[in-house]
XYZ file of C-alpha atoms in Angstrom:
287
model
C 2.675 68.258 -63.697
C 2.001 64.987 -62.295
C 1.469 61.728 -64.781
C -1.490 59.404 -63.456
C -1.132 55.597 -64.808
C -3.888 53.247 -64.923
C -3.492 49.526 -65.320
C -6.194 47.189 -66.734
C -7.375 46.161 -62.915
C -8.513 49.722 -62.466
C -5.717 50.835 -59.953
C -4.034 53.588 -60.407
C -1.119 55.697 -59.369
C 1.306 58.775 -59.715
C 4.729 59.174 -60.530
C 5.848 56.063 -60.570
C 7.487 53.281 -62.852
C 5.109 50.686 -63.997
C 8.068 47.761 -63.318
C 8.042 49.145 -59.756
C 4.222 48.882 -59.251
C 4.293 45.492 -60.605
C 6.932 43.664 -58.636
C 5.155 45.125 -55.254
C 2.082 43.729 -56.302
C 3.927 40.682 -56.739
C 5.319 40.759 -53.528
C 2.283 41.564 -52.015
C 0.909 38.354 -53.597
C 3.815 36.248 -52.193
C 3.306 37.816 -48.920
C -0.630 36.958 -48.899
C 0.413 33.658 -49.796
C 2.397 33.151 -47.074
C -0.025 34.501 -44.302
C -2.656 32.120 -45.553
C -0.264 28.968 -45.452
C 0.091 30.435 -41.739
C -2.974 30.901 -40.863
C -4.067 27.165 -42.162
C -1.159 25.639 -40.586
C -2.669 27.680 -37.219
C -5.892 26.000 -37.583
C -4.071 22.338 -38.041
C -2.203 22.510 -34.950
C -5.311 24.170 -32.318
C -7.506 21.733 -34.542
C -5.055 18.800 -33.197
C -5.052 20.348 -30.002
C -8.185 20.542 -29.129
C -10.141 17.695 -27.766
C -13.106 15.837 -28.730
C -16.344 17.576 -27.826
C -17.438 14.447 -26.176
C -14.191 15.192 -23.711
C -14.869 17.056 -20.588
C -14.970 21.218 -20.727
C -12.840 20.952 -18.321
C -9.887 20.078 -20.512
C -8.168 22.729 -22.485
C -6.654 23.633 -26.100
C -3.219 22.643 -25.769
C -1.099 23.376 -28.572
C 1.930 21.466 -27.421
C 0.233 18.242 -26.879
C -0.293 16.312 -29.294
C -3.528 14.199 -30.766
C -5.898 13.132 -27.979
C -8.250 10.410 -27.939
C -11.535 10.359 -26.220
C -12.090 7.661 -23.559
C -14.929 6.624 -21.176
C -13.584 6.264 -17.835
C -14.918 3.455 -15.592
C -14.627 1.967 -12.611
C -15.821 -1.919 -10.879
C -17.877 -1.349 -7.907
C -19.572 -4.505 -6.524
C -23.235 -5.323 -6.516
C -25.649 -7.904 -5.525
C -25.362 -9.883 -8.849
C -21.407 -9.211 -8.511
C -18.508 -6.968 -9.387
C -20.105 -4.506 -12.304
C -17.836 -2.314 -14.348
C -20.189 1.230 -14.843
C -19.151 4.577 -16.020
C -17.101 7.200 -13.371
C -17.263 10.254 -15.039
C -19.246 12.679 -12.191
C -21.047 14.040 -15.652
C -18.329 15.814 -16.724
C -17.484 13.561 -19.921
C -15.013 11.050 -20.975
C -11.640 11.599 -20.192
C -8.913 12.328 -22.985
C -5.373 10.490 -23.087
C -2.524 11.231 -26.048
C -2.381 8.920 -28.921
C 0.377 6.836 -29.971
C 2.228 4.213 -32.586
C -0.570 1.602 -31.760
C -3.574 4.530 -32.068
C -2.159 5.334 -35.513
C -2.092 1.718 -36.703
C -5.343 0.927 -35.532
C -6.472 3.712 -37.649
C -4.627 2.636 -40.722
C -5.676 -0.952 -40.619
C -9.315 0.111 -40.102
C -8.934 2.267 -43.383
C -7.434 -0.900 -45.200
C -10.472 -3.112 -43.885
C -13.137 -0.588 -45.391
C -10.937 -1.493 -48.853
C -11.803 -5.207 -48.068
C -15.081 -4.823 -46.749
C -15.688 -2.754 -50.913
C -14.290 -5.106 -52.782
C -15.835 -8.477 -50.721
C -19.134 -6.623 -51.397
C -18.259 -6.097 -55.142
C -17.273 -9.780 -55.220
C -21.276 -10.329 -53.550
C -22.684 -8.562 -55.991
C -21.110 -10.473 -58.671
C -22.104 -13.734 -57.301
C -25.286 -12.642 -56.242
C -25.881 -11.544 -60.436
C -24.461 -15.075 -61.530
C -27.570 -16.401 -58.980
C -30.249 -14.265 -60.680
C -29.055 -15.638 -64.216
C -28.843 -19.467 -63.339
C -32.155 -19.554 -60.992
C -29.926 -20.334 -57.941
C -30.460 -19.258 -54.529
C -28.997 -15.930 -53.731
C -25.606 -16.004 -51.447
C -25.950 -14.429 -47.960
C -23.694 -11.647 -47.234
C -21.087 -12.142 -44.796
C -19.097 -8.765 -43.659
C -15.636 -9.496 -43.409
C -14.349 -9.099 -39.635
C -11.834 -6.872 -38.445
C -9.233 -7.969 -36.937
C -6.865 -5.171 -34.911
C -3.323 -5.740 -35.882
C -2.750 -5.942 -32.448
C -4.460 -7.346 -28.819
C -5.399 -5.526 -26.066
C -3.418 -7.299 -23.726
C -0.466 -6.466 -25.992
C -1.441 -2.525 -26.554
C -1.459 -2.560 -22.563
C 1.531 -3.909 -22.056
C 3.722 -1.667 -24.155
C 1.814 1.643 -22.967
C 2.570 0.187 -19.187
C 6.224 0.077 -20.511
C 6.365 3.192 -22.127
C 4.703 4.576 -18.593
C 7.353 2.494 -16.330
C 10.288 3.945 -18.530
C 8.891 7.598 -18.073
C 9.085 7.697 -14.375
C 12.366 6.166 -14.462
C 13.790 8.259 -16.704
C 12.428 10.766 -14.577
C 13.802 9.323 -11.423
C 17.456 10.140 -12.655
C 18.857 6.443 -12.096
C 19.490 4.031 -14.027
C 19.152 -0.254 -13.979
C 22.619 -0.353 -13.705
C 22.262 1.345 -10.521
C 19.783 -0.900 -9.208
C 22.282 -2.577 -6.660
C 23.065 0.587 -5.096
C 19.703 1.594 -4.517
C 18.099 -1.504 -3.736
C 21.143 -0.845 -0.504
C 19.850 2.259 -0.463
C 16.495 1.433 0.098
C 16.836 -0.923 2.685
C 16.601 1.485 5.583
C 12.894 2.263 4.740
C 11.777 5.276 2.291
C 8.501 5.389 0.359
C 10.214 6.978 -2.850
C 13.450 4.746 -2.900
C 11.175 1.717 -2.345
C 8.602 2.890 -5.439
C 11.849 3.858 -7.390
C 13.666 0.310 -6.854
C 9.744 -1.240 -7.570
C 9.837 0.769 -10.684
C 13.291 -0.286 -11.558
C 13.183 -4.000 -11.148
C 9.317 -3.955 -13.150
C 11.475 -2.165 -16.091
C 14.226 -4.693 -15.755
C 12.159 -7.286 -16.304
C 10.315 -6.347 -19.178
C 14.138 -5.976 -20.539
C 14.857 -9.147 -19.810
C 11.743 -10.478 -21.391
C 12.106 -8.388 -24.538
C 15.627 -9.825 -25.404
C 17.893 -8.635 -27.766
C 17.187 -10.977 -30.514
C 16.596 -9.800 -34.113
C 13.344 -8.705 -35.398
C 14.122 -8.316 -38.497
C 17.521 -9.930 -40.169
C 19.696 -8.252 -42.858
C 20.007 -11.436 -45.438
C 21.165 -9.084 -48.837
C 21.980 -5.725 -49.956
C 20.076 -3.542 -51.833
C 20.500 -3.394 -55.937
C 21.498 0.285 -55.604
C 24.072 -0.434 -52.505
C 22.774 1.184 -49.678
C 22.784 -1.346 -46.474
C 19.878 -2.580 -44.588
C 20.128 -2.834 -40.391
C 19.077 -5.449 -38.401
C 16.532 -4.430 -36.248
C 16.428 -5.869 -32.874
C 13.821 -6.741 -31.392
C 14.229 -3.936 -27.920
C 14.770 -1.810 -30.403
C 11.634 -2.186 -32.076
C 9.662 -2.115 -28.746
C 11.753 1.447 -27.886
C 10.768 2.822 -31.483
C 7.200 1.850 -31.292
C 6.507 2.061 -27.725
C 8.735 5.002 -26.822
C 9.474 6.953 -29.741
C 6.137 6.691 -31.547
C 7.030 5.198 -34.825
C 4.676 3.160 -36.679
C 6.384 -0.681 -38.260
C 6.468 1.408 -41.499
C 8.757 4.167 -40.560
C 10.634 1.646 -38.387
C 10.784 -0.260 -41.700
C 12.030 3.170 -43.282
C 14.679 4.237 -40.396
C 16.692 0.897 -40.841
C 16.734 1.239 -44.703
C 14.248 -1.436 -45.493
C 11.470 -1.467 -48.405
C 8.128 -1.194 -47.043
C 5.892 -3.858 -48.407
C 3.629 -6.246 -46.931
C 5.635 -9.227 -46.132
C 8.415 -7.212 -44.017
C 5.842 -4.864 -42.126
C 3.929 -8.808 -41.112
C 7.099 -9.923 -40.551
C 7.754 -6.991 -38.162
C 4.232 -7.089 -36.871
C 4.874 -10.797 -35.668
C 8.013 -10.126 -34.007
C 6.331 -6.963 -32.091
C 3.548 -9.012 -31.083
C 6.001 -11.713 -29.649
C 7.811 -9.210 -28.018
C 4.614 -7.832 -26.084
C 3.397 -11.457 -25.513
C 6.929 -11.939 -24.122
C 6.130 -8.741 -21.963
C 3.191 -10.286 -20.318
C 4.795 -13.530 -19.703
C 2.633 -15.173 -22.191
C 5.025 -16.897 -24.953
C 8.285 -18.624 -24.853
C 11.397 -17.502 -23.888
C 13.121 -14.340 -26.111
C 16.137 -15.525 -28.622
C 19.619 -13.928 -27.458
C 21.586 -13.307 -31.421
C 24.971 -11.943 -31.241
């Protein structure tokens, strides 16, 4: 004769332990956990993936990309009044390209300026009360303006240099052998000739970056870990290349993230990228 347990859910069951019904329930209940973590981690990555619906159809979910942002495309064609820049999308919609460093901090100082924007408006309100009590004329409201944290000139420059040191990279040279193909290339061949081009852009920009410090170590922290310099072609690599924002550069090199260092490090990158462009004086060379 079989025994038939019921717990206070309503389930119910024969034959067996009541310590052995409970710890599979309870591993059930882990393992339920689990899929759902899954499944929302799923729908983070193909929501990532996916590109904005103002993006062409034409563009698919890519779950190894990463974050896209949406652009118009354009192009300058010349008219009677002139050279007119006008949208060059055949209607299929904007074009998508992958975010980086300078996307992220764009975002991030746009969500600081709504901060300012509140609390200038709080500060508005205030004055505008004091008016209303003393019979003055109310203040006019002035929106605070955003500023980008950095130019457009200097966001092109470092994605042009993060471009430049793809396709070299991908070439499978190095500057060092720039001699030997610039011999090379000197009986005539489209892709040594674009290769050396490449080579002697990236070069350049090198040269023009320096290898002065962005950031000098003047003092040790209180609990005795060490701070690194950061240089400054390292902080174009980091940002440009690796796709680090100044705070985790700030971070990686052991430094405390606060506002004066990542302004500090904001200046020196936007030297750097003015140095780039041949705007600026000449870089600083610290041994």
């Amino acid at each position: 004769m079989s025994v038939v347990y019921v717990d206070s859910r309503g389930g119910a069951w024969v034959g067996r332990a009541v310590e052995a019904v409970a710890a599979g329930r309870t591993a059930l209940d882990l393992g339920l956990c689990r899929i759902a973590e899954s499944d929302a981690a799923c729908r983070d990555i193909l929501a990532r993936a996916t590109p904005p619906s103002r993006c062409s159809s034409a563009i698919p979910v890519a779950p190894a990309r990463q974050t896209v942002i949406a652009e118009v495309p354009r192009r300058a064609v010349m008219t009677e009044a002139g050279p007119r820049v006008r949208r060059d999308d055949d209607g299929m919609g904007d074009r998508a390209r992958l975010g980086d460093a300078f996307d992220v901090m764009d975002d991030q100082a746009r969500r600081r300026h709504k901060g300012v924007v509140a609390k200038a408006w709080q500060v508005h309100l205030e004055r505008c009360a004091e008016a209303a009590v003393t019979g003055k004329r109310e203040p006019v409201w002035h929106e605070p303006r955003y500023v980008p944290p950095f130019a457009s000139g200097q966001i092109a420059v470092g994605r042009d240099y993060a471009a430049l040191t793809e396709r070299c990279n991908a070439s499978g040279l190095k500057c060092s052998s720039l001699e030997a193909l610039r011999a090379s290339a000197s009986g005539g061949g489209d892709r040594e000739t674009a290769v050396l081009r490449d080579m002697s852009r990236l070069r350049a920009f090198h040269h023009r970056i320096g290898h002065g410090l962005a950031k000098e170590v003047r003092r040790i922290r209180p609990a005795g870990a060490k701070r690194s310099a950061i240089r400054a072609r390292t902080l174009v690599d980091q940002v440009c290349l690796g796709g680090r924002t100044l705070t985790a550069v700030l971070e990686h090199h052991g430094w405390t993230v606060d506002a004066k260092s990542r302004d500090a490090l904001r200046d020196a990158l936007r030297g750097a990228l003015d140095r780039m462009q041949g705007v600026g004086g000449r870089a600083k060379e610290n041994s």
